[in-house]
PDB file of C-alpha atoms in Angstrom:
ATOM      1  CA  MET A  27     -57.484 -34.703 -36.359  1.00 40.00           C
ATOM      2  CA  THR A  28     -60.160 -35.305 -33.534  1.00 44.00           C
ATOM      3  CA  ILE A  29     -63.594 -33.656 -33.493  1.00 43.00           C
ATOM      4  CA  SER A  30     -62.550 -31.582 -30.687  1.00 42.00           C
ATOM      5  CA  GLN A  31     -59.297 -30.479 -32.444  1.00 43.00           C
ATOM      6  CA  ALA A  32     -61.312 -29.645 -35.556  1.00 42.00           C
ATOM      7  CA  ALA A  33     -63.711 -27.527 -33.582  1.00 42.00           C
ATOM      8  CA  HIS A  34     -60.885 -25.646 -31.840  1.00 43.00           C
ATOM      9  CA  THR A  35     -59.206 -25.028 -35.170  1.00 41.00           C
ATOM     10  CA  GLU A  36     -62.588 -23.704 -36.491  1.00 45.00           C
ATOM     11  CA  SER A  37     -63.165 -21.409 -33.584  1.00 48.00           C
ATOM     12  CA  ALA A  38     -59.552 -20.072 -33.794  1.00 64.00           C
ATOM     13  CA  ALA A  39     -60.013 -19.058 -37.646  1.00 78.00           C
ATOM     14  CA  PRO A  40     -59.959 -15.317 -38.019  1.00 85.00           C
ATOM     15  CA  THR A  41     -63.072 -13.386 -38.627  1.00 93.00           C
ATOM     16  CA  TYR A  42     -63.242 -10.275 -40.742  1.00 97.00           C
ATOM     17  CA  PRO A  43     -65.688  -7.305 -41.051  1.00 97.00           C
ATOM     18  CA  ALA A  44     -68.178  -7.547 -43.923  1.00 97.00           C
ATOM     19  CA  ALA A  45     -66.538  -4.302 -45.213  1.00 98.00           C
ATOM     20  CA  VAL A  46     -63.970  -1.807 -43.954  1.00 98.00           C
ATOM     21  CA  LEU A  47     -65.121   1.808 -44.314  1.00 98.00           C
ATOM     22  CA  TRP A  48     -62.075   4.169 -44.558  1.00 98.00           C
ATOM     23  CA  ASP A  49     -61.851   7.897 -43.912  1.00 98.00           C
ATOM     24  CA  MET A  50     -59.299   9.530 -46.219  1.00 96.00           C
ATOM     25  CA  ASP A  51     -57.658  12.676 -44.846  1.00 93.00           C
ATOM     26  CA  GLY A  52     -55.935  12.012 -41.589  1.00 93.00           C
ATOM     27  CA  THR A  53     -56.797   8.251 -41.746  1.00 97.00           C
ATOM     28  CA  LEU A  54     -55.454   6.779 -45.132  1.00 97.00           C
ATOM     29  CA  VAL A  55     -53.328   9.827 -46.075  1.00 96.00           C
ATOM     30  CA  ASP A  56     -51.663  12.602 -43.957  1.00 94.00           C
ATOM     31  CA  THR A  57     -53.266  15.385 -45.958  1.00 91.00           C
ATOM     32  CA  GLU A  58     -54.723  17.417 -42.971  1.00 88.00           C
ATOM     33  CA  PRO A  59     -51.290  19.549 -43.113  1.00 90.00           C
ATOM     34  CA  TYR A  60     -51.849  20.254 -46.826  1.00 92.00           C
ATOM     35  CA  TRP A  61     -55.648  21.562 -45.921  1.00 91.00           C
ATOM     36  CA  ILE A  62     -54.263  23.706 -43.116  1.00 92.00           C
ATOM     37  CA  GLN A  63     -51.654  25.122 -45.228  1.00 93.00           C
ATOM     38  CA  ALA A  64     -54.183  25.895 -48.045  1.00 94.00           C
ATOM     39  CA  GLU A  65     -56.443  27.496 -45.611  1.00 93.00           C
ATOM     40  CA  HIS A  66     -53.804  29.812 -44.434  1.00 94.00           C
ATOM     41  CA  GLU A  67     -52.663  30.623 -47.976  1.00 94.00           C
ATOM     42  CA  VAL A  68     -56.366  31.446 -49.192  1.00 94.00           C
ATOM     43  CA  VAL A  69     -57.241  33.519 -46.091  1.00 94.00           C
ATOM     44  CA  ALA A  70     -53.834  35.480 -46.230  1.00 93.00           C
ATOM     45  CA  GLU A  71     -54.318  36.201 -49.979  1.00 92.00           C
ATOM     46  CA  HIS A  72     -57.722  37.933 -49.436  1.00 92.00           C
ATOM     47  CA  GLY A  73     -56.805  39.975 -46.396  1.00 91.00           C
ATOM     48  CA  GLY A  74     -58.038  37.796 -43.615  1.00 89.00           C
ATOM     49  CA  VAL A  75     -56.438  36.309 -40.394  1.00 85.00           C
ATOM     50  CA  TRP A  76     -56.166  32.505 -39.803  1.00 90.00           C
ATOM     51  CA  ASN A  77     -54.515  30.326 -37.360  1.00 88.00           C
ATOM     52  CA  ASP A  78     -54.071  26.637 -36.493  1.00 87.00           C
ATOM     53  CA  GLU A  79     -56.634  26.847 -33.685  1.00 88.00           C
ATOM     54  CA  PHE A  80     -59.355  27.809 -36.253  1.00 87.00           C
ATOM     55  CA  ALA A  81     -58.016  25.261 -38.799  1.00 89.00           C
ATOM     56  CA  HIS A  82     -58.318  22.446 -36.324  1.00 89.00           C
ATOM     57  CA  LYS A  83     -62.046  23.153 -36.000  1.00 87.00           C
ATOM     58  CA  LEU A  84     -62.561  22.194 -39.593  1.00 86.00           C
ATOM     59  CA  VAL A  85     -60.935  18.736 -39.481  1.00 87.00           C
ATOM     60  CA  GLY A  86     -63.349  16.099 -40.696  1.00 77.00           C
ATOM     61  CA  ASN A  87     -66.094  18.369 -41.681  1.00 83.00           C
ATOM     62  CA  ALA A  88     -68.071  18.684 -44.881  1.00 85.00           C
ATOM     63  CA  LEU A  89     -66.167  21.058 -47.220  1.00 90.00           C
ATOM     64  CA  GLU A  90     -69.205  23.330 -47.555  1.00 92.00           C
ATOM     65  CA  VAL A  91     -69.305  23.575 -43.725  1.00 90.00           C
ATOM     66  CA  SER A  92     -65.699  24.267 -43.430  1.00 91.00           C
ATOM     67  CA  ALA A  93     -65.776  26.928 -46.158  1.00 94.00           C
ATOM     68  CA  GLN A  94     -68.725  28.625 -44.501  1.00 94.00           C
ATOM     69  CA  LEU A  95     -66.731  28.691 -41.215  1.00 92.00           C
ATOM     70  CA  ILE A  96     -63.737  30.234 -42.851  1.00 94.00           C
ATOM     71  CA  ILE A  97     -65.863  33.039 -44.200  1.00 93.00           C
ATOM     72  CA  ASP A  98     -67.493  33.556 -40.741  1.00 91.00           C
ATOM     73  CA  GLN A  99     -64.102  33.458 -38.878  1.00 89.00           C
ATOM     74  CA  SER A 100     -61.828  35.431 -41.279  1.00 91.00           C
ATOM     75  CA  GLY A 101     -64.383  37.704 -43.005  1.00 86.00           C
ATOM     76  CA  ILE A 102     -62.809  37.130 -46.438  1.00 92.00           C
ATOM     77  CA  ALA A 103     -65.040  38.138 -49.319  1.00 88.00           C
ATOM     78  CA  LEU A 104     -65.202  34.858 -51.202  1.00 92.00           C
ATOM     79  CA  THR A 105     -68.273  32.520 -51.718  1.00 94.00           C
ATOM     80  CA  VAL A 106     -68.358  29.023 -50.436  1.00 94.00           C
ATOM     81  CA  PRO A 107     -67.798  27.385 -53.846  1.00 95.00           C
ATOM     82  CA  GLU A 108     -64.816  29.781 -54.477  1.00 96.00           C
ATOM     83  CA  ILE A 109     -63.179  28.755 -51.271  1.00 94.00           C
ATOM     84  CA  ILE A 110     -63.700  24.986 -51.895  1.00 94.00           C
ATOM     85  CA  ASP A 111     -62.212  25.402 -55.404  1.00 95.00           C
ATOM     86  CA  ALA A 112     -59.166  27.324 -54.116  1.00 95.00           C
ATOM     87  CA  LEU A 113     -58.619  24.837 -51.221  1.00 94.00           C
ATOM     88  CA  LEU A 114     -58.993  21.731 -53.549  1.00 93.00           C
ATOM     89  CA  ALA A 115     -56.619  23.220 -56.075  1.00 94.00           C
ATOM     90  CA  ARG A 116     -53.933  23.597 -53.586  1.00 94.00           C
ATOM     91  CA  VAL A 117     -54.376  20.071 -51.844  1.00 93.00           C
ATOM     92  CA  ILE A 118     -54.415  18.495 -55.169  1.00 94.00           C
ATOM     93  CA  SER A 119     -51.331  20.164 -56.319  1.00 94.00           C
ATOM     94  CA  GLN A 120     -49.633  18.909 -53.131  1.00 92.00           C
ATOM     95  CA  VAL A 121     -50.962  15.301 -53.576  1.00 92.00           C
ATOM     96  CA  GLU A 122     -49.640  15.303 -57.118  1.00 93.00           C
ATOM     97  CA  GLN A 123     -46.057  15.773 -55.760  1.00 92.00           C
ATOM     98  CA  ARG A 124     -46.509  13.284 -52.857  1.00 92.00           C
ATOM     99  CA  VAL A 125     -49.105  11.142 -51.384  1.00 93.00           C
ATOM    100  CA  PRO A 126     -48.190  10.899 -47.562  1.00 94.00           C
ATOM    101  CA  TRP A 127     -49.738   7.563 -46.490  1.00 97.00           C
ATOM    102  CA  ARG A 128     -50.477   7.264 -42.778  1.00 97.00           C
ATOM    103  CA  PRO A 129     -48.518   4.561 -40.803  1.00 97.00           C
ATOM    104  CA  GLY A 130     -49.976   1.089 -41.521  1.00 98.00           C
ATOM    105  CA  ALA A 131     -52.843   2.291 -43.537  1.00 98.00           C
ATOM    106  CA  ARG A 132     -51.590   1.192 -47.002  1.00 97.00           C
ATOM    107  CA  GLU A 133     -50.355  -2.175 -45.674  1.00 97.00           C
ATOM    108  CA  LEU A 134     -53.664  -2.854 -43.923  1.00 98.00           C
ATOM    109  CA  LEU A 135     -55.637  -1.778 -47.001  1.00 98.00           C
ATOM    110  CA  LEU A 136     -53.675  -4.067 -49.344  1.00 97.00           C
ATOM    111  CA  GLU A 137     -53.985  -6.979 -47.004  1.00 98.00           C
ATOM    112  CA  LEU A 138     -57.697  -6.535 -46.851  1.00 98.00           C
ATOM    113  CA  GLY A 139     -57.826  -6.540 -50.785  1.00 97.00           C
ATOM    114  CA  ALA A 140     -55.690  -9.855 -50.808  1.00 97.00           C
ATOM    115  CA  LEU A 141     -58.289 -11.446 -48.349  1.00 97.00           C
ATOM    116  CA  GLY A 142     -61.211 -10.423 -50.423  1.00 97.00           C
ATOM    117  CA  VAL A 143     -62.563  -8.071 -47.658  1.00 98.00           C
ATOM    118  CA  PRO A 144     -64.115  -5.061 -49.345  1.00 98.00           C
ATOM    119  CA  SER A 145     -62.849  -1.532 -48.606  1.00 98.00           C
ATOM    120  CA  LEU A 146     -64.762   1.573 -49.202  1.00 98.00           C
ATOM    121  CA  LEU A 147     -63.596   5.100 -48.954  1.00 98.00           C
ATOM    122  CA  VAL A 148     -65.772   7.510 -47.169  1.00 98.00           C
ATOM    123  CA  THR A 149     -64.547  10.953 -47.524  1.00 96.00           C
ATOM    124  CA  MET A 150     -65.583  14.528 -47.189  1.00 93.00           C
ATOM    125  CA  SER A 151     -63.125  15.567 -49.710  1.00 92.00           C
ATOM    126  CA  TRP A 152     -64.488  15.752 -53.295  1.00 94.00           C
ATOM    127  CA  ARG A 153     -64.216  13.144 -55.974  1.00 95.00           C
ATOM    128  CA  THR A 154     -61.465  15.013 -57.875  1.00 94.00           C
ATOM    129  CA  LEU A 155     -59.036  14.630 -54.891  1.00 94.00           C
ATOM    130  CA  ALA A 156     -60.218  11.119 -53.764  1.00 95.00           C
ATOM    131  CA  ASP A 157     -59.817   9.752 -57.299  1.00 95.00           C
ATOM    132  CA  MET A 158     -56.168  11.122 -57.369  1.00 93.00           C
ATOM    133  CA  VAL A 159     -55.398   9.394 -54.057  1.00 95.00           C
ATOM    134  CA  VAL A 160     -57.084   6.286 -55.026  1.00 96.00           C
ATOM    135  CA  GLY A 161     -55.237   6.297 -58.429  1.00 94.00           C
ATOM    136  CA  ARG A 162     -51.854   5.891 -56.490  1.00 93.00           C
ATOM    137  CA  LEU A 163     -53.028   2.426 -55.250  1.00 96.00           C
ATOM    138  CA  PRO A 164     -53.352  -0.841 -56.980  1.00 94.00           C
ATOM    139  CA  GLU A 165     -56.629  -1.170 -59.170  1.00 93.00           C
ATOM    140  CA  GLY A 166     -59.519  -2.338 -57.111  1.00 93.00           C
ATOM    141  CA  ALA A 167     -58.068  -1.487 -53.627  1.00 97.00           C
ATOM    142  CA  PHE A 168     -61.416   0.368 -52.990  1.00 98.00           C
ATOM    143  CA  GLN A 169     -64.542  -1.300 -54.008  1.00 97.00           C
ATOM    144  CA  ALA A 170     -66.395   2.088 -54.079  1.00 97.00           C
ATOM    145  CA  LEU A 171     -66.067   5.692 -53.051  1.00 98.00           C
ATOM    146  CA  VAL A 172     -68.413   7.845 -51.158  1.00 98.00           C
ATOM    147  CA  THR A 173     -67.255  11.575 -51.627  1.00 97.00           C
ATOM    148  CA  GLY A 174     -68.338  15.048 -50.034  1.00 94.00           C
ATOM    149  CA  ASP A 175     -69.727  16.322 -53.246  1.00 94.00           C
ATOM    150  CA  GLU A 176     -71.946  13.198 -53.804  1.00 95.00           C
ATOM    151  CA  VAL A 177     -73.987  13.217 -50.521  1.00 96.00           C
ATOM    152  CA  SER A 178     -76.763  15.499 -49.270  1.00 96.00           C
ATOM    153  CA  HIS A 179     -75.388  15.608 -45.787  1.00 96.00           C
ATOM    154  CA  GLY A 180     -71.749  15.383 -44.893  1.00 94.00           C
ATOM    155  CA  LYS A 181     -70.130  14.210 -41.651  1.00 94.00           C
ATOM    156  CA  PRO A 182     -70.962  14.296 -38.761  1.00 95.00           C
ATOM    157  CA  HIS A 183     -74.241  13.251 -40.331  1.00 96.00           C
ATOM    158  CA  PRO A 184     -74.643   9.466 -40.739  1.00 98.00           C
ATOM    159  CA  GLU A 185     -75.573   9.617 -44.379  1.00 98.00           C
ATOM    160  CA  PRO A 186     -71.959   9.004 -45.747  1.00 98.00           C
ATOM    161  CA  TYR A 187     -71.462   5.770 -43.916  1.00 98.00           C
ATOM    162  CA  LEU A 188     -75.092   4.504 -44.452  1.00 98.00           C
ATOM    163  CA  ALA A 189     -74.623   5.093 -48.144  1.00 98.00           C
ATOM    164  CA  ALA A 190     -71.197   3.052 -47.958  1.00 98.00           C
ATOM    165  CA  ALA A 191     -72.846   0.092 -46.407  1.00 98.00           C
ATOM    166  CA  ARG A 192     -75.534   0.119 -48.931  1.00 97.00           C
ATOM    167  CA  LEU A 193     -73.231  -0.044 -51.700  1.00 97.00           C
ATOM    168  CA  VAL A 194     -71.495  -3.028 -50.535  1.00 96.00           C
ATOM    169  CA  GLY A 195     -74.862  -4.623 -49.449  1.00 97.00           C
ATOM    170  CA  ALA A 196     -73.797  -4.889 -45.807  1.00 97.00           C
ATOM    171  CA  GLU A 197     -75.236  -4.076 -42.460  1.00 97.00           C
ATOM    172  CA  PRO A 198     -73.600  -1.170 -40.899  1.00 98.00           C
ATOM    173  CA  SER A 199     -73.197  -3.166 -37.524  1.00 97.00           C
ATOM    174  CA  ASP A 200     -71.086  -5.812 -39.633  1.00 97.00           C
ATOM    175  CA  CYS A 201     -68.683  -3.252 -40.833  1.00 98.00           C
ATOM    176  CA  VAL A 202     -65.855  -1.396 -39.432  1.00 98.00           C
ATOM    177  CA  ALA A 203     -64.998   2.228 -39.886  1.00 98.00           C
ATOM    178  CA  LEU A 204     -61.538   3.752 -39.573  1.00 98.00           C
ATOM    179  CA  GLU A 205     -61.557   7.599 -38.537  1.00 98.00           C
ATOM    180  CA  ASP A 206     -59.254  10.217 -37.275  1.00 96.00           C
ATOM    181  CA  SER A 207     -61.619  13.079 -36.453  1.00 94.00           C
ATOM    182  CA  PRO A 208     -64.520  13.912 -34.212  1.00 95.00           C
ATOM    183  CA  ALA A 209     -66.737  14.767 -37.036  1.00 94.00           C
ATOM    184  CA  GLY A 210     -65.949  11.389 -38.692  1.00 96.00           C
ATOM    185  CA  VAL A 211     -66.297   9.310 -35.635  1.00 97.00           C
ATOM    186  CA  ARG A 212     -69.733  10.881 -34.810  1.00 97.00           C
ATOM    187  CA  SER A 213     -70.727  10.197 -38.490  1.00 97.00           C
ATOM    188  CA  ALA A 214     -69.722   6.390 -38.249  1.00 98.00           C
ATOM    189  CA  THR A 215     -71.154   5.599 -34.843  1.00 98.00           C
ATOM    190  CA  ALA A 216     -74.358   7.408 -35.711  1.00 98.00           C
ATOM    191  CA  ALA A 217     -74.716   5.105 -38.595  1.00 98.00           C
ATOM    192  CA  GLY A 218     -74.267   2.206 -36.310  1.00 97.00           C
ATOM    193  CA  VAL A 219     -70.879   1.103 -37.593  1.00 98.00           C
ATOM    194  CA  PRO A 220     -68.407  -0.021 -34.994  1.00 98.00           C
ATOM    195  CA  THR A 221     -65.516   2.393 -35.231  1.00 98.00           C
ATOM    196  CA  ILE A 222     -61.863   2.557 -34.684  1.00 98.00           C
ATOM    197  CA  ALA A 223     -60.614   6.111 -33.830  1.00 98.00           C
ATOM    198  CA  ILE A 224     -57.029   6.824 -34.645  1.00 98.00           C
ATOM    199  CA  PRO A 225     -56.689  10.600 -33.499  1.00 95.00           C
ATOM    200  CA  HIS A 226     -54.015  12.480 -35.504  1.00 92.00           C
ATOM    201  CA  VAL A 227     -54.183  16.326 -35.952  1.00 87.00           C
ATOM    202  CA  VAL A 228     -56.939  16.854 -33.312  1.00 90.00           C
ATOM    203  CA  PRO A 229     -58.115  14.906 -30.318  1.00 92.00           C
ATOM    204  CA  VAL A 230     -61.189  12.760 -30.546  1.00 95.00           C
ATOM    205  CA  PRO A 231     -63.513  12.573 -27.443  1.00 94.00           C
ATOM    206  CA  GLU A 232     -64.745   9.197 -26.204  1.00 94.00           C
ATOM    207  CA  VAL A 233     -67.837   8.310 -28.227  1.00 94.00           C
ATOM    208  CA  GLU A 234     -70.133   5.470 -27.594  1.00 95.00           C
ATOM    209  CA  GLY A 235     -69.589   2.967 -30.391  1.00 97.00           C
ATOM    210  CA  ALA A 236     -65.846   3.776 -30.978  1.00 98.00           C
ATOM    211  CA  VAL A 237     -62.524   2.335 -29.676  1.00 97.00           C
ATOM    212  CA  HIS A 238     -59.453   4.368 -29.608  1.00 97.00           C
ATOM    213  CA  ILE A 239     -55.892   3.169 -30.745  1.00 97.00           C
ATOM    214  CA  ASP A 240     -52.753   5.196 -31.311  1.00 97.00           C
ATOM    215  CA  THR A 241     -51.873   3.966 -34.853  1.00 97.00           C
ATOM    216  CA  LEU A 242     -52.728   1.400 -37.685  1.00 98.00           C
ATOM    217  CA  ALA A 243     -49.076   0.298 -37.845  1.00 97.00           C
ATOM    218  CA  GLY A 244     -48.872  -3.344 -37.297  1.00 96.00           C
ATOM    219  CA  VAL A 245     -52.726  -3.611 -37.207  1.00 97.00           C
ATOM    220  CA  SER A 246     -53.771  -6.612 -39.204  1.00 97.00           C
ATOM    221  CA  ALA A 247     -56.986  -7.488 -40.994  1.00 97.00           C
ATOM    222  CA  ALA A 248     -57.567 -10.161 -38.390  1.00 95.00           C
ATOM    223  CA  ASP A 249     -57.086  -7.552 -35.676  1.00 97.00           C
ATOM    224  CA  LEU A 250     -60.012  -5.404 -36.738  1.00 97.00           C
ATOM    225  CA  THR A 251     -62.917  -7.498 -35.398  1.00 96.00           C
ATOM    226  CA  ARG A 252     -61.175  -8.139 -32.076  1.00 95.00           C
ATOM    227  CA  ILE A 253     -60.509  -4.241 -31.578  1.00 96.00           C
ATOM    228  CA  VAL A 254     -64.135  -3.624 -31.959  1.00 97.00           C
ATOM    229  CA  ALA A 255     -65.319  -6.559 -29.983  1.00 94.00           C
ATOM    230  CA  SER A 256     -66.123  -4.554 -26.970  1.00 87.00           C
ATOM    231  CA  VAL A 257     -68.298  -2.068 -29.089  1.00 86.00           C
ATOM    232  CA  ARG A 258     -70.312  -5.066 -30.598  1.00 79.00           C
ATOM    233  CA  ALA A 259     -70.764  -6.659 -27.222  1.00 75.00           C
ATOM    234  CA  GLY A 260     -72.193  -3.636 -25.892  1.00 70.00           C
ATOM    235  CA  ARG A 261     -75.033  -3.293 -28.577  1.00 60.00           C
TER     236      ARG A 261
END
């Protein structure tokens, strides 16, 4: 092999993020319909009125924020902790029966693990639900979890993604975030993490620092750096 051939081979080698920071609901697993169903059930059982338009406004938010919005919109006489407990119980029951993986997500996660690229879960769901989902994956699929009950400020605040980058000892700008919701994309980009938005239940507006794609199906680990290249070039 000549020197020029060696240089070309080296330059063509794939590059990977320092870490991939995964949202859970709507990105890794298709659990948003579980949450929406749970909201309808809890509100109806307590004499309130709910619809999918209201439900879509909650997607990606911290559970405390969503619970307060349910109270404000429906007028039901429950506290924020009571609503969170009721929603979580219903969603966990659904996940126990079936984990609905999003297209391409599980495959990409396992490929990253095989390559030694750390993945961290950054979710506003609480630890009880996150542990159940992660427990359905091979051991070590996620290096660490950041959950909604373990941060002071939930998405769209940058704290969850900054905490995840610290856990893996990486600069946020060297990571890649995968998100499906407006709140999640705002959280990740505010933390300085190049973000791939994969809208699902609700549209995600264009946000500086994020690139939109339709699906993770067929996306490989080597594709991630390429997809966010325009975002990094704009820094």
